[in-house]
């Protein structure tokens, strides 16, 4: 049995959860708050970040969400859907899309922490991060328009769709819960694509839920 260390709002861990559900790989979910003192993340990942995939047979744990996706795709080829197109150019495009989706989540995470810095907050820094988020949303909207109602790469559902869907689910949570961004009405095509993804069982089972940081980050 595999164990995934996850956090309930994490778009990164959600990608891995969705991939394993889509492929029918059984795993145990362990939800943590990686900034709290009780977190086990430093025990497994020197970067102290989740998601982390733990094996029960002595293999070392692996971390970094795109890398875990790669592991799942390569090691579980033949189990469930491939989640990766066959041609090299398409595969490279999938990885490029993953970079953008993760980067948008990274930038939004930085906005959160910047907003928590009180008088030390830099508006310029915050604007810079938000520009990245909207830049990625625009780029994804263009890709969706090109894909003409299908999936993003090669017409097949892949880890690129999972990355973009998890990123948009995170942005939706940020919009509805905190009002930090408005994208739902600004990108109707992107919204339609995201809503189609959210209707999949794997997306329904992994809805992001915000947690409360009750400890000072140390
Ligand atoms: N690039 C990493 C980002 C993971 C990440 O930022 N995870 C957050 C939780 S959603 C975390 O563990 N943060 C703790 C920290 O930054 O120290 C990935 O894709 O796995």
XYZ file of N, CA and C and ligand atoms in Angstrom:
674
model
N 0.841 -1.207 0.000
C 0.000 0.000 0.000
C 0.880 1.263 0.000
N 0.479 2.242 -0.791
C 1.191 3.515 -0.838
C 0.512 4.489 0.128
N 1.295 5.426 0.659
C 0.711 6.495 1.471
C 1.082 7.822 0.833
N 0.089 8.698 0.674
C 0.375 10.036 0.153
C 0.181 11.036 1.277
N 1.266 11.759 1.589
C 1.109 12.872 2.536
C 0.601 14.055 1.731
N -0.529 14.586 2.178
C -1.275 15.570 1.416
C -1.727 16.673 2.369
N -2.287 17.728 1.803
C -2.964 18.750 2.615
C -4.294 19.005 1.933
N -5.342 19.243 2.710
C -6.679 19.304 2.109
C -6.835 20.389 1.030
N -6.167 21.568 1.152
C -6.352 22.544 0.066
C -5.312 22.419 -1.045
N -4.340 21.508 -0.907
C -3.164 21.509 -1.799
C -3.491 21.110 -3.238
N -3.278 22.033 -4.210
C -3.496 21.668 -5.609
C -2.433 20.679 -6.087
N -1.258 20.724 -5.439
C -0.155 19.837 -5.840
C -0.509 18.384 -5.477
N -0.893 18.193 -4.209
C -1.255 16.837 -3.767
C -2.506 16.353 -4.500
N -3.399 17.298 -4.809
C -4.638 16.893 -5.491
C -4.308 16.255 -6.846
N -3.296 16.775 -7.526
C -2.908 16.190 -8.826
C -2.558 14.711 -8.660
N -1.762 14.409 -7.643
C -1.347 13.023 -7.425
C -2.519 12.141 -7.011
N -3.397 12.709 -6.188
C -4.580 11.944 -5.763
C -5.433 11.606 -6.981
N -5.656 12.616 -7.843
C -6.496 12.390 -9.031
C -5.861 11.337 -9.930
N -4.551 11.436 -10.146
C -3.880 10.472 -11.041
C -4.024 9.050 -10.500
N -3.852 8.893 -9.185
C -3.935 7.533 -8.617
C -5.370 7.014 -8.644
N -6.324 7.891 -8.428
C -7.735 7.466 -8.504
C -8.063 7.079 -9.948
N -7.646 7.906 -10.906
C -7.943 7.619 -12.318
C -7.349 6.274 -12.728
N -6.151 5.978 -12.216
C -5.492 4.726 -12.599
C -5.925 3.530 -11.751
N -6.685 3.813 -10.701
C -7.133 2.710 -9.833
C -6.025 2.167 -8.949
N -5.096 3.035 -8.552
C -4.004 2.611 -7.658
C -4.444 2.880 -6.213
N -4.520 1.823 -5.373
C -4.957 2.075 -3.990
C -3.884 2.825 -3.202
N -4.295 3.757 -2.362
C -3.332 4.482 -1.521
C -4.048 4.998 -0.279
N -3.225 5.212 0.736
C -3.771 5.780 1.973
C -3.461 7.272 1.964
N -4.425 8.070 2.372
C -4.238 9.518 2.362
C -3.964 10.000 3.778
N -2.875 10.761 3.940
C -2.549 11.297 5.254
C -2.522 12.818 5.127
N -3.498 13.489 5.731
C -3.584 14.942 5.568
C -2.857 15.669 6.687
N -2.047 16.631 6.300
C -1.250 17.391 7.271
C -1.336 18.880 6.991
N -0.829 19.656 7.916
C -0.606 21.084 7.656
C 0.914 21.265 7.685
N 1.530 21.447 6.515
C 2.993 21.358 6.463
C 3.725 22.466 7.201
N 2.988 23.522 7.592
C 3.640 24.621 8.312
C 3.508 24.456 9.826
N 2.806 23.423 10.278
C 2.644 23.204 11.719
C 3.767 22.320 12.265
N 4.011 22.421 13.580
C 5.139 21.693 14.178
C 4.923 20.178 14.159
N 3.653 19.744 14.036
C 3.364 18.310 14.059
C 3.615 17.628 12.705
N 3.923 18.396 11.680
C 4.058 17.809 10.343
C 5.210 16.801 10.271
N 4.989 15.765 9.474
C 6.047 14.756 9.295
C 6.863 15.030 8.038
N 6.548 16.120 7.328
C 7.221 16.335 6.034
C 8.751 16.373 6.123
N 9.352 17.018 7.172
C 10.824 17.066 7.202
C 11.465 15.682 7.350
N 10.679 14.738 7.892
C 11.191 13.374 8.079
C 11.444 12.697 6.714
N 10.673 13.092 5.715
C 10.745 12.425 4.412
C 11.320 13.291 3.296
N 11.200 14.629 3.432
C 11.595 15.512 2.328
C 12.389 16.686 2.894
N 13.684 16.784 2.542
C 14.490 17.892 3.068
C 13.945 19.263 2.670
N 13.105 19.304 1.626
C 12.493 20.580 1.233
C 11.289 20.919 2.118
N 10.889 19.956 2.979
C 9.798 20.154 3.954
C 8.479 20.524 3.281
N 8.244 19.956 2.101
C 7.003 20.235 1.377
C 6.275 18.935 1.094
N 4.962 19.028 1.024
C 4.164 17.924 0.527
C 3.623 18.324 -0.834
N 3.197 17.373 -1.638
C 2.958 15.955 -1.396
C 4.247 15.121 -1.337
N 4.097 14.008 -0.583
C 5.165 13.014 -0.484
C 4.502 11.645 -0.649
N 5.116 10.810 -1.493
C 4.588 9.453 -1.672
C 5.513 8.487 -0.946
N 4.920 7.715 -0.022
C 5.697 6.799 0.827
C 5.370 5.363 0.444
N 6.419 4.539 0.332
C 6.244 3.120 -0.016
C 6.407 2.282 1.255
N 5.731 1.146 1.296
C 5.852 0.335 2.524
C 6.835 -0.824 2.353
N 7.672 -0.745 1.296
C 8.592 -1.868 1.050
C 10.056 -1.428 1.108
N 10.304 -0.312 1.794
C 11.692 0.106 1.981
C 12.231 1.030 0.905
N 11.469 1.217 -0.197
C 11.942 2.173 -1.207
C 11.892 3.575 -0.608
N 12.858 4.435 -0.954
C 12.809 5.794 -0.383
C 11.590 6.562 -0.856
N 11.070 7.449 -0.002
C 9.899 8.242 -0.401
C 10.233 9.176 -1.561
N 9.229 9.567 -2.318
C 9.456 10.537 -3.395
C 8.559 11.755 -3.170
N 8.995 12.877 -3.685
C 8.271 14.134 -3.475
C 8.407 15.007 -4.708
N 7.660 16.120 -4.684
C 7.514 17.072 -5.798
C 6.426 16.517 -6.722
N 5.323 17.274 -6.798
C 4.111 16.718 -7.409
C 4.286 16.286 -8.870
N 5.040 17.073 -9.683
C 5.189 16.657 -11.089
C 6.012 15.378 -11.166
N 6.978 15.247 -10.234
C 7.829 14.059 -10.240
C 7.022 12.823 -9.812
N 6.144 13.013 -8.834
C 5.271 11.900 -8.415
C 4.364 11.509 -9.588
N 3.845 12.518 -10.323
C 3.015 12.209 -11.508
C 3.814 11.365 -12.502
N 5.058 11.786 -12.722
C 5.927 11.083 -13.671
C 6.110 9.625 -13.214
N 6.337 9.460 -11.921
C 6.521 8.125 -11.348
C 5.271 7.276 -11.587
N 4.117 7.865 -11.304
C 2.850 7.130 -11.467
C 2.652 6.742 -12.931
N 2.899 7.699 -13.839
C 2.700 7.440 -15.275
C 3.651 6.342 -15.763
N 4.924 6.457 -15.386
C 5.934 5.520 -15.917
C 5.839 4.145 -15.254
N 5.691 4.128 -13.926
C 5.746 2.847 -13.198
C 4.433 2.079 -13.275
N 3.351 2.785 -13.534
C 2.044 2.109 -13.583
C 1.488 2.122 -15.003
N 2.395 2.118 -15.988
C 1.939 2.037 -17.370
C 1.213 0.698 -17.530
N 0.054 0.710 -18.152
C -0.693 -0.548 -18.286
C -1.758 -0.703 -17.208
N -1.633 0.083 -16.131
C -2.686 0.089 -15.108
C -3.587 1.291 -15.382
N -4.814 1.063 -15.770
C -5.739 2.174 -16.045
C -5.291 3.004 -17.245
N -5.839 4.219 -17.379
C -5.484 5.063 -18.532
C -4.021 5.529 -18.457
N -3.409 5.791 -19.618
C -1.987 6.180 -19.655
C -1.732 7.532 -19.004
N -2.661 8.457 -19.160
C -2.531 9.834 -18.659
C -1.369 10.585 -19.290
N -0.807 10.035 -20.359
C 0.310 10.684 -21.061
C 0.204 10.302 -22.533
N 0.260 11.312 -23.434
C 0.194 10.963 -24.861
C 1.443 10.194 -25.298
N 1.402 9.614 -26.503
C 2.529 8.763 -26.919
C 3.653 9.546 -27.608
N 3.323 10.568 -28.405
C 4.365 11.272 -29.164
C 5.230 12.151 -28.280
N 6.518 12.247 -28.635
C 7.458 13.028 -27.822
C 7.042 14.502 -27.721
N 6.650 15.116 -28.846
C 6.281 16.533 -28.799
C 5.087 16.756 -27.883
N 4.108 15.851 -27.960
C 2.945 15.965 -27.078
C 3.359 15.790 -25.613
N 4.274 14.852 -25.371
C 4.726 14.626 -23.985
C 5.430 15.867 -23.443
N 6.239 16.488 -24.304
C 6.941 17.699 -23.862
C 5.953 18.834 -23.595
N 4.904 18.914 -24.420
C 3.881 19.947 -24.197
C 3.152 19.708 -22.869
N 2.859 18.440 -22.575
C 2.229 18.106 -21.287
C 3.079 18.643 -20.142
N 4.401 18.427 -20.240
C 5.277 18.838 -19.127
C 5.358 20.365 -19.042
N 5.329 21.029 -20.193
C 5.345 22.496 -20.195
C 4.086 23.052 -19.519
N 2.948 22.422 -19.822
C 1.686 22.862 -19.217
C 1.723 22.649 -17.701
N 2.316 21.525 -17.281
C 2.430 21.263 -15.834
C 3.250 22.362 -15.150
N 4.329 22.787 -15.821
C 5.178 23.845 -15.256
C 4.357 25.119 -15.038
N 3.552 25.485 -16.030
C 2.756 26.712 -15.915
C 1.696 26.600 -14.815
N 1.005 25.469 -14.782
C -0.063 25.302 -13.779
C 0.533 25.359 -12.365
N 1.636 24.649 -12.150
C 2.269 24.661 -10.820
C 2.780 26.061 -10.484
N 3.329 26.746 -11.487
C 3.870 28.091 -11.261
C 2.784 29.062 -10.824
N 1.587 28.918 -11.397
C 0.474 29.796 -10.996
C 0.115 29.536 -9.532
N 0.114 28.269 -9.129
C -0.191 27.941 -7.716
C 0.907 28.488 -6.801
N 2.166 28.366 -7.232
C 3.280 28.903 -6.422
C 3.089 30.404 -6.206
N 2.754 31.118 -7.303
C 2.606 32.576 -7.216
C 1.441 32.939 -6.289
N 0.333 32.194 -6.397
C -0.820 32.489 -5.535
C -0.479 32.208 -4.074
N 0.308 31.166 -3.829
C 0.754 30.868 -2.458
C 1.567 32.033 -1.898
N 2.418 32.614 -2.737
C 3.234 33.746 -2.278
C 2.356 34.958 -1.949
N 1.266 35.126 -2.707
C 0.332 36.235 -2.421
C -0.261 36.069 -1.017
N -0.658 34.837 -0.702
C -1.209 34.548 0.632
C -0.254 34.999 1.731
N 0.996 34.546 1.574
C 1.962 34.837 2.633
C 2.308 36.329 2.660
N 2.340 36.962 1.491
C 2.618 38.406 1.447
C 1.508 39.172 2.174
N 0.272 38.743 1.951
C -0.865 39.417 2.600
C -0.804 39.290 4.119
N -0.117 38.264 4.589
C -0.030 38.052 6.035
C 1.111 38.826 6.677
N 1.831 39.645 5.898
C 3.031 40.313 6.432
C 2.769 41.705 7.000
N 1.475 42.033 7.122
C 1.115 43.305 7.757
C 1.832 44.487 7.124
N 2.498 45.278 7.982
C 3.141 46.506 7.487
C 4.311 46.228 6.556
N 4.845 45.035 6.623
C 5.994 44.707 5.768
C 5.587 44.325 4.348
N 4.270 44.217 4.148
C 3.773 43.754 2.841
C 4.236 44.694 1.711
N 4.704 44.080 0.619
C 5.089 44.873 -0.556
C 4.013 44.729 -1.628
N 3.389 45.826 -1.975
C 2.350 45.791 -3.003
C 2.959 45.414 -4.359
N 4.181 45.904 -4.593
C 4.842 45.610 -5.877
C 5.088 44.114 -6.020
N 5.543 43.502 -4.953
C 5.814 42.061 -4.966
C 4.523 41.277 -5.203
N 3.474 41.743 -4.497
C 2.177 41.081 -4.624
C 1.657 41.214 -6.064
N 1.759 42.422 -6.623
C 1.281 42.647 -7.997
C 2.034 41.744 -8.970
N 3.330 41.611 -8.727
C 4.162 40.766 -9.599
C 3.648 39.318 -9.596
N 3.307 38.820 -8.386
C 2.814 37.431 -8.292
C 1.451 37.306 -8.980
N 0.590 38.301 -8.758
C -0.745 38.226 -9.377
C -0.662 38.279 -10.900
N 0.338 39.032 -11.394
C 0.538 39.098 -12.856
C 0.857 37.710 -13.411
N 1.640 36.960 -12.640
C 1.981 35.587 -13.077
C 0.715 34.738 -13.124
N -0.102 34.877 -12.096
C -1.330 34.068 -12.045
C -2.217 34.387 -13.244
N -2.457 35.672 -13.493
C -3.361 36.019 -14.612
C -2.704 35.678 -15.948
N -1.377 35.787 -16.016
C -0.668 35.403 -17.247
C -0.894 33.930 -17.562
N -0.818 33.085 -16.543
C -1.035 31.647 -16.764
C -2.498 31.383 -17.130
N -3.415 32.071 -16.446
C -4.832 31.855 -16.777
C -5.095 32.210 -18.245
N -4.499 33.314 -18.719
C -4.661 33.696 -20.128
C -4.075 32.638 -21.043
N -2.889 32.164 -20.724
C -2.232 31.142 -21.562
C -3.078 29.865 -21.606
N -3.653 29.492 -20.460
C -4.469 28.274 -20.400
C -5.773 28.457 -21.171
N -6.318 29.683 -21.112
C -7.548 29.984 -21.848
C -7.295 29.816 -23.355
N -6.127 30.287 -23.807
C -5.798 30.131 -25.237
C -5.680 28.660 -25.616
N -5.030 27.893 -24.739
C -4.882 26.448 -25.017
C -6.247 25.758 -25.095
N -7.124 26.146 -24.172
C -8.469 25.550 -24.152
C -9.202 25.894 -25.450
N -9.068 27.135 -25.894
C -9.735 27.539 -27.140
C -9.208 26.698 -28.301
N -7.897 26.467 -28.318
C -7.297 25.668 -29.404
C -7.758 24.216 -29.361
N -8.025 23.715 -28.155
C -8.354 22.283 -28.031
C -9.811 21.985 -28.412
N -10.589 23.025 -28.689
C -11.954 22.898 -29.212
C -12.832 21.895 -28.462
N -12.923 22.110 -27.168
C -13.833 21.298 -26.365
C -13.292 19.920 -26.004
N -12.025 19.658 -26.417
C -11.451 18.350 -26.046
C -10.447 18.571 -24.903
N -9.631 17.550 -24.656
C -8.596 17.712 -23.642
C -7.420 18.482 -24.243
N -6.490 18.928 -23.368
C -5.502 19.917 -23.823
C -4.485 19.389 -24.829
N -4.041 18.154 -24.664
C -2.981 17.651 -25.540
C -3.424 16.358 -26.224
N -3.411 16.385 -27.548
C -3.696 15.166 -28.331
C -5.119 14.642 -28.165
N -6.021 15.453 -27.628
C -7.424 15.045 -27.501
C -7.699 14.034 -26.398
N -6.652 13.604 -25.669
C -6.829 12.589 -24.611
C -6.595 13.215 -23.235
N -7.345 12.730 -22.245
C -7.158 13.181 -20.862
C -5.751 12.783 -20.386
N -5.019 13.761 -19.866
C -3.637 13.483 -19.446
C -3.309 14.223 -18.153
N -2.078 14.029 -17.679
C -1.655 14.741 -16.465
C -1.610 16.262 -16.685
N -1.627 16.698 -17.953
C -1.723 18.151 -18.219
C -3.099 18.652 -17.783
N -4.161 17.927 -18.148
C -5.507 18.325 -17.726
C -5.620 18.262 -16.204
N -4.989 17.254 -15.610
C -5.047 17.134 -14.141
C -4.384 18.356 -13.498
N -3.217 18.766 -14.046
C -2.490 19.905 -13.465
C -3.313 21.187 -13.598
N -3.888 21.405 -14.777
C -4.647 22.638 -14.999
C -5.947 22.603 -14.180
N -6.598 21.446 -14.134
C -7.835 21.318 -13.362
C -7.587 21.570 -11.877
N -6.498 21.015 -11.339
C -6.197 21.217 -9.913
C -5.857 22.682 -9.650
N -5.122 23.295 -10.585
C -4.781 24.716 -10.425
C -6.054 25.568 -10.435
N -6.975 25.269 -11.372
C -8.204 26.067 -11.464
C -9.107 25.831 -10.245
N -9.123 24.604 -9.749
C -9.895 24.312 -8.534
C -9.366 25.132 -7.356
N -8.045 25.258 -7.304
C -7.408 26.061 -6.250
C -7.780 27.539 -6.418
N -7.712 28.022 -7.670
C -8.067 29.429 -7.935
C -9.543 29.678 -7.589
N -10.375 28.683 -7.863
C -11.796 28.822 -7.534
C -11.981 28.958 -6.026
N -11.238 28.129 -5.255
C -11.339 28.211 -3.800
C -10.873 29.591 -3.316
N -9.779 30.055 -3.930
C -9.228 31.356 -3.553
C -10.216 32.475 -3.892
N -10.919 32.328 -5.028
C -11.894 33.355 -5.434
C -13.115 33.337 -4.524
N -13.669 32.130 -4.299
C -14.928 32.082 -3.557
C -14.707 32.302 -2.056
N -13.574 31.838 -1.528
C -13.378 31.937 -0.074
C -12.729 33.255 0.338
N -11.797 33.731 -0.499
C -11.028 34.913 -0.075
C -11.203 36.126 -0.999
N -11.821 35.927 -2.151
C -12.007 37.050 -3.086
C -10.704 37.650 -3.571
N -9.616 36.855 -3.578
C -8.309 37.390 -3.966
C -8.169 37.575 -5.472
N -9.004 36.903 -6.236
C -8.850 36.910 -7.684
C -10.236 36.770 -8.291
N -10.416 37.233 -9.520
C -11.682 37.007 -10.230
C -11.342 36.425 -11.583
N -11.532 35.147 -11.737
C -11.237 34.565 -13.055
C -12.448 33.879 -13.666
N -13.397 33.477 -12.781
C -14.505 32.639 -13.256
C -15.298 33.308 -14.370
N -15.551 34.620 -14.209
C -16.346 35.306 -15.231
C -15.484 35.845 -16.364
N -14.200 35.983 -16.086
C -13.332 36.587 -17.105
C -12.936 35.623 -18.206
N -12.925 34.338 -17.907
C -12.496 33.343 -18.893
C -13.574 32.255 -19.041
N -14.662 32.571 -19.752
C -15.776 31.600 -19.826
C -15.382 30.259 -20.459
N -14.468 30.282 -21.462
C -14.070 29.000 -22.083
C -13.299 28.149 -21.081
N -12.386 28.827 -20.377
C -11.572 28.126 -19.374
C -12.481 27.573 -18.271
N -13.450 28.383 -17.890
C -14.397 27.963 -16.855
C -15.165 26.703 -17.299
N -15.624 26.713 -18.557
C -16.380 25.570 -19.072
C -15.530 24.299 -19.074
N -14.273 24.447 -19.494
C -13.335 23.311 -19.513
C -13.142 22.793 -18.092
N -12.926 23.717 -17.141
C -12.700 23.335 -15.749
C -13.942 22.643 -15.165
N -15.124 23.163 -15.487
C -16.342 22.543 -14.939
C -16.517 21.118 -15.479
N -16.131 20.913 -16.739
C -16.200 19.537 -17.284
C -15.263 18.614 -16.504
N -14.058 19.121 -16.196
C -13.110 18.298 -15.431
C -13.660 17.992 -14.041
N -14.236 19.016 -13.410
C -14.734 18.830 -12.032
C -15.886 17.825 -11.960
N -16.482 17.508 -13.121
C -17.580 16.535 -13.081
C -17.049 15.086 -13.096
N -15.748 14.902 -13.276
C -15.182 13.544 -13.198
C -15.173 13.083 -11.739
N -15.362 11.784 -11.549
C -15.403 11.219 -10.197
C -14.128 11.559 -9.410
N -12.972 11.465 -10.080
C -11.684 11.697 -9.397
C -11.570 13.140 -8.903
N -12.178 14.069 -9.633
C -12.155 15.470 -9.207
C -13.169 15.689 -8.082
N -14.336 15.038 -8.216
C -15.369 15.202 -7.175
C -14.855 14.704 -5.825
N -14.094 13.606 -5.871
C -13.602 12.988 -4.619
C -12.484 13.782 -3.957
N -11.933 14.758 -4.665
C -10.739 15.435 -4.138
C -10.934 16.948 -4.048
N -12.161 17.362 -3.769
C -12.433 18.800 -3.695
C -11.508 19.475 -2.673
N -10.904 20.614 -3.027
C -10.028 21.287 -2.058
C -10.815 21.888 -0.884
N -10.250 21.737 0.289
C -10.876 22.294 1.501
C -9.801 23.088 2.241
N -10.081 24.340 2.512
C -9.083 25.193 3.177
C -8.882 24.752 4.622
N -7.648 24.851 5.102
C -7.408 24.596 6.530
C -7.056 25.913 7.206
N -6.985 25.855 8.535
C -6.641 27.064 9.258
C -5.230 26.950 9.820
N -4.406 27.929 9.525
C -3.060 27.937 10.116
C -3.198 28.486 11.533
N -2.999 27.594 12.533
C -3.192 28.059 13.909
C -1.852 28.280 14.610
N -0.753 27.929 13.924
C 0.568 28.132 14.531
C 1.345 29.131 13.702
N 2.278 29.824 14.333
C 3.170 30.715 13.598
C 4.101 29.824 12.768
N 4.311 30.201 11.507
C 5.203 29.401 10.656
C 6.618 29.488 11.212
N 7.228 28.317 11.421
C 8.597 28.321 11.969
C 9.557 27.693 10.978
N 6.711 22.438 -6.200
C 6.111 21.694 -5.130
C 5.232 22.631 -4.315
C 4.646 21.919 -3.107
C 4.183 22.913 -2.049
O 4.434 24.115 -2.087
N 3.480 22.346 -1.046
C 3.040 23.148 0.072
C 1.683 22.666 0.546
S 0.443 22.958 -0.648
C 4.031 22.929 1.205
O 4.240 21.810 1.613
N 4.627 24.009 1.711
C 5.523 23.977 2.800
C 6.681 24.900 2.591
O 6.710 25.609 1.560
O 7.580 24.906 3.418
C 5.308 20.529 -5.679
O 4.810 20.643 -6.801
O 5.214 19.484 -5.005
